[in-house]
Short mmCIF file of C-alpha atoms and ligand atoms in Angstrom, two decimals:
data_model
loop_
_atom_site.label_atom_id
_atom_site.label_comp_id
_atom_site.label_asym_id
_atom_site.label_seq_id
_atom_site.Cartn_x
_atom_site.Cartn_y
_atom_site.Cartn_z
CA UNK A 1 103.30 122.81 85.99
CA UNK A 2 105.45 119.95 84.64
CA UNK A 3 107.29 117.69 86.65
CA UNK A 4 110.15 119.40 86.94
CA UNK A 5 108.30 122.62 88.18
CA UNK A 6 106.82 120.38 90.50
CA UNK A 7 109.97 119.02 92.34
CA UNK A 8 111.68 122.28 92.25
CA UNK A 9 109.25 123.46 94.97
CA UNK A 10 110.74 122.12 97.57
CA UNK A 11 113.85 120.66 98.49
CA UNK A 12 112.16 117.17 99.66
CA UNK A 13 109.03 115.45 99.14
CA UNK A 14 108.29 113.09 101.29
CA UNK A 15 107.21 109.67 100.49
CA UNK A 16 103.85 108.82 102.21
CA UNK A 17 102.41 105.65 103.79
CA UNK A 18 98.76 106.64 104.93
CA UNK A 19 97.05 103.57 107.13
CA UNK A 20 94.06 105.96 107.84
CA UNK A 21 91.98 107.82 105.43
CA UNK A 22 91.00 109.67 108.63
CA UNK A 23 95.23 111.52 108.83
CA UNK A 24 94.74 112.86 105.38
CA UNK A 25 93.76 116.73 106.35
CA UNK A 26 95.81 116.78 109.23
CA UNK A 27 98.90 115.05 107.85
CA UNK A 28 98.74 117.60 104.91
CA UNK A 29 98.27 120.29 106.73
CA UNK A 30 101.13 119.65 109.32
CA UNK A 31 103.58 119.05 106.03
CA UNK A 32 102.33 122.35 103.85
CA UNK A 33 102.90 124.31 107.13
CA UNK A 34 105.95 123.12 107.67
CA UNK A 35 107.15 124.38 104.07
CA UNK A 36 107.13 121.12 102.43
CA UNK A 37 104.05 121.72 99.82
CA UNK A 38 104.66 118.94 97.35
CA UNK A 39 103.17 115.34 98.59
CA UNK A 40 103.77 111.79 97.58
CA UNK A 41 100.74 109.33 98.63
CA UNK A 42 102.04 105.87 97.81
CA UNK A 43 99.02 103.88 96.67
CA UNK A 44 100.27 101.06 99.26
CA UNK A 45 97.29 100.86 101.53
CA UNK A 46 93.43 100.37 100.65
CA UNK A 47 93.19 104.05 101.66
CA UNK A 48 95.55 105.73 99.50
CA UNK A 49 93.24 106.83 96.58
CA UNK A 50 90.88 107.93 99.42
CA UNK A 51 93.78 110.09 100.53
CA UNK A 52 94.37 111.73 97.32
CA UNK A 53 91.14 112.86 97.00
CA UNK A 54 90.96 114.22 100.65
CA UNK A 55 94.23 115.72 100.51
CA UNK A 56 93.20 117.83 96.95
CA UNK A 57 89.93 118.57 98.59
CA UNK A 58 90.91 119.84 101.25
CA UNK A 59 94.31 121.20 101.25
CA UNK A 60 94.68 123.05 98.59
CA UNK A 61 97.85 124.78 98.96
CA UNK A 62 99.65 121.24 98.85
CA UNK A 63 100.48 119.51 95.67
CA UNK A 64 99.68 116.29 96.04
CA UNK A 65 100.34 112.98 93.24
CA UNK A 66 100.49 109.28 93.67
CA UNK A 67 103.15 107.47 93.94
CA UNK A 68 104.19 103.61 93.67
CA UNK A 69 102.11 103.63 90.82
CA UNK A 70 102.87 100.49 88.79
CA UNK A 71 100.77 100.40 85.80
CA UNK A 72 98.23 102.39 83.67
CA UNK A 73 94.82 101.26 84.83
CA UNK A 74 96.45 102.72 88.33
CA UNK A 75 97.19 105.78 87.28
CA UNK A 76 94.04 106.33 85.49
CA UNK A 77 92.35 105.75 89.17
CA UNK A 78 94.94 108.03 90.82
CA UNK A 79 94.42 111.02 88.40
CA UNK A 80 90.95 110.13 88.83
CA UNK A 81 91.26 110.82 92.40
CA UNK A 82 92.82 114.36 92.24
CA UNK A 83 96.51 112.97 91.90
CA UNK A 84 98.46 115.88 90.41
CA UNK A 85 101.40 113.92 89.71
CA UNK A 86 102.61 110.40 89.75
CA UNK A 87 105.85 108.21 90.76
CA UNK A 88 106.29 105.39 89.87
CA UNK A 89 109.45 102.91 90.94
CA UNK A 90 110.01 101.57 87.43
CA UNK A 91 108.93 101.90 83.80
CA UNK A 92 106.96 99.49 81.59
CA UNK A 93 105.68 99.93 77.78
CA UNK A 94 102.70 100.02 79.57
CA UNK A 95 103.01 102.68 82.14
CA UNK A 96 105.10 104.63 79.37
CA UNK A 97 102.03 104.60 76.90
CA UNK A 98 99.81 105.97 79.59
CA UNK A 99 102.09 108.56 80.98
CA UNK A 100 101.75 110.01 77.03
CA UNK A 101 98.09 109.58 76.74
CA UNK A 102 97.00 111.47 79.90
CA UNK A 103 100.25 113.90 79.73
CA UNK A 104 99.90 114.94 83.47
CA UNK A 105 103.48 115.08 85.11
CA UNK A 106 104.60 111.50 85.48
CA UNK A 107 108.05 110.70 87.39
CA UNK A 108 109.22 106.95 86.15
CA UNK A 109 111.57 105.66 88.05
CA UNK A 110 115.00 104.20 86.72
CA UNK A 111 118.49 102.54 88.15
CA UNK A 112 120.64 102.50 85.05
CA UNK A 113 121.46 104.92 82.01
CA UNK A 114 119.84 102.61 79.88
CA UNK A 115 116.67 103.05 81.89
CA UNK A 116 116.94 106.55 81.69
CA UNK A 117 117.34 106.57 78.04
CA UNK A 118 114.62 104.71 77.63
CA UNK A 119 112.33 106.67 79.81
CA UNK A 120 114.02 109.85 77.88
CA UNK A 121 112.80 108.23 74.30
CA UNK A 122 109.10 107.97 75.43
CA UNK A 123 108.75 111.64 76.48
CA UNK A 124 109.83 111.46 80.32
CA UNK A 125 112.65 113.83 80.82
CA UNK A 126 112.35 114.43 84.96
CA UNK A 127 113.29 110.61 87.08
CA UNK A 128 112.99 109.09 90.24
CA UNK A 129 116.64 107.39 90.84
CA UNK A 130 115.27 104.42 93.19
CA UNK A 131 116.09 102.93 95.06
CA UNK A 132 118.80 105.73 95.34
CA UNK A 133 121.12 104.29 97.93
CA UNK A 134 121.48 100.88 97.01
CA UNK A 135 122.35 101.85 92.98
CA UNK A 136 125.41 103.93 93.95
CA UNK A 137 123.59 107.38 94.81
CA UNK A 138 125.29 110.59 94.12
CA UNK A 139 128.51 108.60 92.71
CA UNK A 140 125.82 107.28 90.18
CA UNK A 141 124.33 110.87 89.40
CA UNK A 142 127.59 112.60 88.94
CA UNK A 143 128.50 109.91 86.24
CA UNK A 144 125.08 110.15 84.23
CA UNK A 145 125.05 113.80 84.03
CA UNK A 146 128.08 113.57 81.64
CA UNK A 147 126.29 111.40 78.81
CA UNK A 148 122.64 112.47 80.27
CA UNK A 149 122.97 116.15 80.94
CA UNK A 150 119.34 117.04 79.64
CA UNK A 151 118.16 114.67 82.65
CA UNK A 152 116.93 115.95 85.88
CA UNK A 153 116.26 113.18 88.80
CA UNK A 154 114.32 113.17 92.15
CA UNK A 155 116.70 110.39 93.60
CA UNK A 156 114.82 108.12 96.22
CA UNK A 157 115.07 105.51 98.58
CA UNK A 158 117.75 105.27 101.85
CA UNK A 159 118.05 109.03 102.00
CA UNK A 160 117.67 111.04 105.12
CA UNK A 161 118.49 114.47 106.40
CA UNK A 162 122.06 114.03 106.80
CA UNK A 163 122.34 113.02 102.88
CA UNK A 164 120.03 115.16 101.75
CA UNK A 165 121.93 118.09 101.69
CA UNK A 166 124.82 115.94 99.48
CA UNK A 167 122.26 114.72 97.01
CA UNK A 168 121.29 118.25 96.40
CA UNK A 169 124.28 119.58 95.95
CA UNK A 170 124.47 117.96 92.24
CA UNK A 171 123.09 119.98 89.04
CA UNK A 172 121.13 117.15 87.94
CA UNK A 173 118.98 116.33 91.36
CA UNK A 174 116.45 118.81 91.35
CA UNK A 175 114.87 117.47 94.87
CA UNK A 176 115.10 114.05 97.31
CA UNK A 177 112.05 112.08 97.97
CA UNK A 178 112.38 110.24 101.81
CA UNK A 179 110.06 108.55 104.38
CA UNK A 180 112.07 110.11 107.12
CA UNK A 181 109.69 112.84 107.88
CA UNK A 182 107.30 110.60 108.50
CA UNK A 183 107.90 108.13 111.18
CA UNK A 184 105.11 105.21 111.16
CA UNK A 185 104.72 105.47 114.96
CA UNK A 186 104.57 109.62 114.61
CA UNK A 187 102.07 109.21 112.00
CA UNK A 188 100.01 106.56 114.39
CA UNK A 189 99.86 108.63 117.08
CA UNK A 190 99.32 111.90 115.57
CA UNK A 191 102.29 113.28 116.61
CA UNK A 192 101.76 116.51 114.63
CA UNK A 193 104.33 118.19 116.25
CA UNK A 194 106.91 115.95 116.03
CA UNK A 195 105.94 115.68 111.93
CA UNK A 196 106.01 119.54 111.84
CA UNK A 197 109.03 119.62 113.44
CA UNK A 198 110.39 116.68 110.23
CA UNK A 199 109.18 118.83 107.68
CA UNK A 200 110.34 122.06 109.06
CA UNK A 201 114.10 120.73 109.24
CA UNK A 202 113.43 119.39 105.96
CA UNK A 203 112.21 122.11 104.21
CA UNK A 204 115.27 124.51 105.02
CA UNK A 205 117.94 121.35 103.84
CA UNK A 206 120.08 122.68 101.11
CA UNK A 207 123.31 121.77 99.22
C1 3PG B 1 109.87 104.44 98.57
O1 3PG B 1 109.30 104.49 97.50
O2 3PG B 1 109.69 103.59 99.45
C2 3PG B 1 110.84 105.50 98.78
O3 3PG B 1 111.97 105.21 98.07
C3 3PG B 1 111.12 105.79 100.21
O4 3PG B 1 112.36 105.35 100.55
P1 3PG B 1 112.85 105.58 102.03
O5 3PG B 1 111.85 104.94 102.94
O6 3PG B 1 114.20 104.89 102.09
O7 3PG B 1 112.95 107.07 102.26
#
């Protein structure tokens, strides 16, 4: 699968925040169920590579990558640890260069067409648009896919269920990418219910 295959899988991925290595199999579980198959583990706690490797262990219906991935050496470690994608919330030479060398699906994120031209020149034709809200959204994706057509985007960042549905309604946003399914104090509590209940909502959002 490339990256595009990836996102087209389901309508959102949500953007994880794991405190506990210990929520991995349950988390994923709750979110696959739920219909929303593709996973983002942000490698912002100590745990998160843990996670990964949990997660791909033991879930294996989910699709699971890394994201706030910032430079190579990290995505080395996350691929290491069963990521099957990353995300990343920018784009450096450096992070470009390793994309190309390990040539699993890599999603770079980008806030301007220059960005996503230059993302475009080093191989990477599928973007994160982050942070989505605050860079002028769908009003922002409607005017790239005139000069960027060829350019598909996962946009990110302030979106929730009631946007969704208006992000995917454009031909170049191929899925959103939110935290909203998973509240921190659901996730504490192992509310799995309540996070079923997220994902399910999520998972039938369309344009
Ligand atoms: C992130 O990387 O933090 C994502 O953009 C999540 O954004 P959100 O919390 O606004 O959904």
């Amino acid at each position: 699968m490339n990256a595009l295959d990836i996102l087209r899988m389901a309508p959102v991925m949500p953007v994880l925040v794991v405190p506990d290595a210990g929520l991995a199999e349950d988390l994923a579980h709750t979110l696959v169920g739920a219909g929303l198959p593709v996973l983002e583990i942000t490698l912002r706690t100590p745990q998160a590579l843990q996670v990964l490797r949990r997660i791909r262990d033991a879930v294996p219906q989910a699709v699971v990558g890394a994201g706030t991935v910032l430079d190579g050496a990290q995505w080395d470690q996350a691929l290491d640890h069963g990521a099957m994608f990353g995300v990343s919330p920018g784009l450096t030479p450096d992070l470009a260069a390793s994309a190309q060398r390990r040539g699993e699906p890599f999603l770079p994120g980008v806030a301007t067409a220059s960005e996503a031209m230059y993302a475009a020149a080093q191989g990477l034709h599928t973007l994160k648009l982050f942070p989505a809200e605050a860079v002028g959204g769908r009003t922002l994706l409607r005017a790239l896919h005139g000069p960027l057509p060829h350019l598909m985007f996962c946009p990110t960042g302030g979106i929730d269920s009631a946007l969704a549905p208006q992000y995917l309604a454009l031909p170049n946003v191929a899925c959103v990418g939110g935290s909203w399914i998973t509240p921190p104090a659901a996730l504490a509590a192992r509310d799995w219910p309540a996070i079923a209940a997220l994902a399910a909502q999520a998972a039938t959002l369309r344009a």
